[in-house]
Amino acid sequence: MSTIKGSLTIIYEPPFYKAIFERRFNSTYEVSQINLGPSEPKLTLINDLVMHHWNRIIFFKETVCNSSVSERKINPKRLQRLARKSIQHGVGTKAQQTLQKQLECQKVTRQHNRRTKKILDQEKRYKLHQAKKIQKHKGH
């Protein structure tokens, strides 16, 4: 039997509130970050985000080497303690590292796209310049 476990953490990193979604499925760990704006998010906004816009959230995947998720039942008081501990510390370091890798991948992709666009523009300008030079040489 496989289970999907997810968590939503809302943190304030000035000047914006951010929602960080984490989910685990077997050995897969996925994380996503969404900016909620400068004002404190209302419960209706969060509920609408989870219930109606879940399919628009883009998750970044990373495989987890050793799974810390166990199948046995956890004591309710221990669950409360773990929840309190996760709220105090904010975002786990695993989520921060995964989001940082995602930002680096996006940066490399943007740089590659910008470089290829620049090369294509240069070639286009060169061909246009050559065509104008040939037209001038013809004497028309």
Short mmCIF file of C-alpha atoms in Angstrom, two decimals:
data_model
loop_
_atom_site.label_atom_id
_atom_site.label_comp_id
_atom_site.label_asym_id
_atom_site.label_seq_id
_atom_site.Cartn_x
_atom_site.Cartn_y
_atom_site.Cartn_z
CA MET A 1 0.00 0.00 0.00
CA SER A 2 1.44 3.36 -1.01
CA THR A 3 0.46 6.69 0.50
CA ILE A 4 0.95 10.26 -0.56
CA LYS A 5 1.93 12.62 2.24
CA GLY A 6 1.86 16.36 1.80
CA SER A 7 2.39 19.48 3.83
CA LEU A 8 1.79 23.17 3.32
CA THR A 9 3.93 25.74 5.12
CA ILE A 10 3.24 29.46 4.95
CA ILE A 11 6.17 31.69 5.83
CA TYR A 12 6.87 35.40 5.75
CA GLU A 13 10.05 36.39 3.95
CA PRO A 14 9.91 40.19 3.76
CA PRO A 15 8.17 41.65 1.86
CA PHE A 16 6.04 38.65 0.78
CA TYR A 17 4.19 35.71 2.27
CA LYS A 18 5.09 32.42 0.58
CA ALA A 19 3.35 29.05 0.47
CA ILE A 20 5.65 26.05 0.27
CA PHE A 21 4.07 22.76 -0.75
CA GLU A 22 5.90 19.51 -0.01
CA ARG A 23 4.70 16.04 -0.95
CA ARG A 24 6.15 12.54 -0.68
CA PHE A 25 5.16 9.48 -2.65
CA ASN A 26 7.20 6.30 -2.10
CA SER A 27 10.79 7.50 -2.67
CA THR A 28 9.88 10.70 -4.51
CA TYR A 29 10.09 14.10 -2.81
CA GLU A 30 8.53 17.09 -4.55
CA VAL A 31 8.41 20.75 -3.53
CA SER A 32 6.84 23.92 -4.90
CA GLN A 33 6.82 27.56 -3.84
CA ILE A 34 4.14 30.18 -4.53
CA ASN A 35 4.19 33.88 -3.63
CA LEU A 36 0.97 34.90 -1.88
CA GLY A 37 1.55 38.67 -1.77
CA PRO A 38 2.53 41.28 0.80
CA SER A 39 -0.57 41.03 3.02
CA GLU A 40 -1.28 38.14 5.36
CA PRO A 41 -3.14 35.43 3.39
CA LYS A 42 -6.72 34.69 4.43
CA LEU A 43 -7.93 31.16 5.05
CA THR A 44 -10.30 31.41 2.05
CA LEU A 45 -7.36 32.19 -0.26
CA ILE A 46 -5.41 29.19 1.01
CA ASN A 47 -8.45 26.91 0.76
CA ASP A 48 -9.16 28.12 -2.81
CA LEU A 49 -5.52 27.54 -3.75
CA VAL A 50 -5.54 23.97 -2.47
CA MET A 51 -9.01 22.95 -3.62
CA HIS A 52 -9.39 24.66 -7.01
CA HIS A 53 -5.90 25.53 -8.29
CA TRP A 54 -3.99 22.42 -7.22
CA ASN A 55 -3.49 21.31 -10.84
CA ARG A 56 -1.68 24.60 -11.68
CA ILE A 57 0.99 24.08 -9.03
CA ILE A 58 4.27 23.01 -10.59
CA PHE A 59 6.28 20.66 -8.39
CA PHE A 60 10.02 20.15 -8.65
CA LYS A 61 10.99 16.49 -8.13
CA GLU A 62 13.90 15.03 -6.25
CA THR A 63 14.35 11.40 -5.31
CA VAL A 64 14.94 10.68 -1.64
CA CYS A 65 17.63 8.11 -0.86
CA ASN A 66 16.31 6.88 2.45
CA SER A 67 12.67 7.33 3.31
CA SER A 68 11.91 8.44 6.86
CA VAL A 69 8.21 7.73 6.43
CA SER A 70 7.11 4.75 8.45
CA GLU A 71 3.90 2.74 8.12
CA ARG A 72 3.20 2.38 11.83
CA LYS A 73 0.73 4.58 13.68
CA ILE A 74 2.15 7.64 15.45
CA ASN A 75 0.98 8.77 18.88
CA PRO A 76 -1.30 11.88 18.63
CA LYS A 77 0.77 13.80 21.19
CA ARG A 78 3.92 13.05 19.19
CA LEU A 79 2.15 14.30 16.05
CA GLN A 80 1.31 17.56 17.86
CA ARG A 81 4.92 17.89 18.98
CA LEU A 82 6.21 17.29 15.45
CA ALA A 83 3.73 19.79 14.01
CA ARG A 84 4.77 22.42 16.56
CA LYS A 85 8.43 21.77 15.80
CA SER A 86 7.91 22.11 12.03
CA ILE A 87 6.04 25.40 12.48
CA GLN A 88 8.79 26.89 14.65
CA HIS A 89 11.56 26.06 12.20
CA GLY A 90 9.63 27.14 9.10
CA VAL A 91 10.79 25.45 5.92
CA GLY A 92 12.86 22.31 6.20
CA THR A 93 16.35 22.40 4.80
CA LYS A 94 15.44 19.69 2.28
CA ALA A 95 12.77 21.96 0.79
CA GLN A 96 15.14 24.92 0.71
CA GLN A 97 17.82 22.89 -1.08
CA THR A 98 15.33 21.54 -3.60
CA LEU A 99 13.94 24.99 -4.34
CA GLN A 100 17.48 26.35 -4.72
CA LYS A 101 18.27 23.60 -7.26
CA GLN A 102 15.07 24.45 -9.12
CA LEU A 103 16.04 28.14 -9.29
CA GLU A 104 19.52 27.22 -10.56
CA CYS A 105 18.03 25.01 -13.29
CA GLN A 106 15.70 27.82 -14.36
CA LYS A 107 18.64 30.26 -14.40
CA VAL A 108 20.71 27.96 -16.66
CA THR A 109 17.75 27.50 -19.00
CA ARG A 110 17.16 31.27 -19.23
CA GLN A 111 20.87 31.88 -19.94
CA HIS A 112 20.89 29.24 -22.70
CA ASN A 113 17.74 30.67 -24.30
CA ARG A 114 19.13 34.22 -24.11
CA ARG A 115 22.43 33.12 -25.67
CA THR A 116 20.78 31.31 -28.60
CA LYS A 117 18.44 34.27 -29.22
CA LYS A 118 21.42 36.64 -29.24
CA ILE A 119 23.29 34.46 -31.77
CA LEU A 120 20.23 34.25 -34.04
CA ASP A 121 19.77 38.03 -33.91
CA GLN A 122 23.43 38.58 -34.81
CA GLU A 123 23.15 36.22 -37.80
CA LYS A 124 19.98 37.96 -38.95
CA ARG A 125 21.61 41.41 -38.73
CA TYR A 126 24.70 40.12 -40.59
CA LYS A 127 22.59 38.66 -43.43
CA LEU A 128 20.58 41.90 -43.68
CA HIS A 129 23.82 43.91 -43.80
CA GLN A 130 25.21 41.66 -46.54
CA ALA A 131 21.99 41.95 -48.55
CA LYS A 132 22.10 45.77 -48.32
CA LYS A 133 25.75 45.77 -49.37
CA ILE A 134 24.95 43.67 -52.46
CA GLN A 135 22.03 45.98 -53.36
CA LYS A 136 24.28 49.07 -53.10
CA HIS A 137 26.96 47.38 -55.21
CA LYS A 138 24.48 46.66 -58.01
CA GLY A 139 23.92 50.39 -58.43
CA HIS A 140 20.11 50.49 -58.35
#
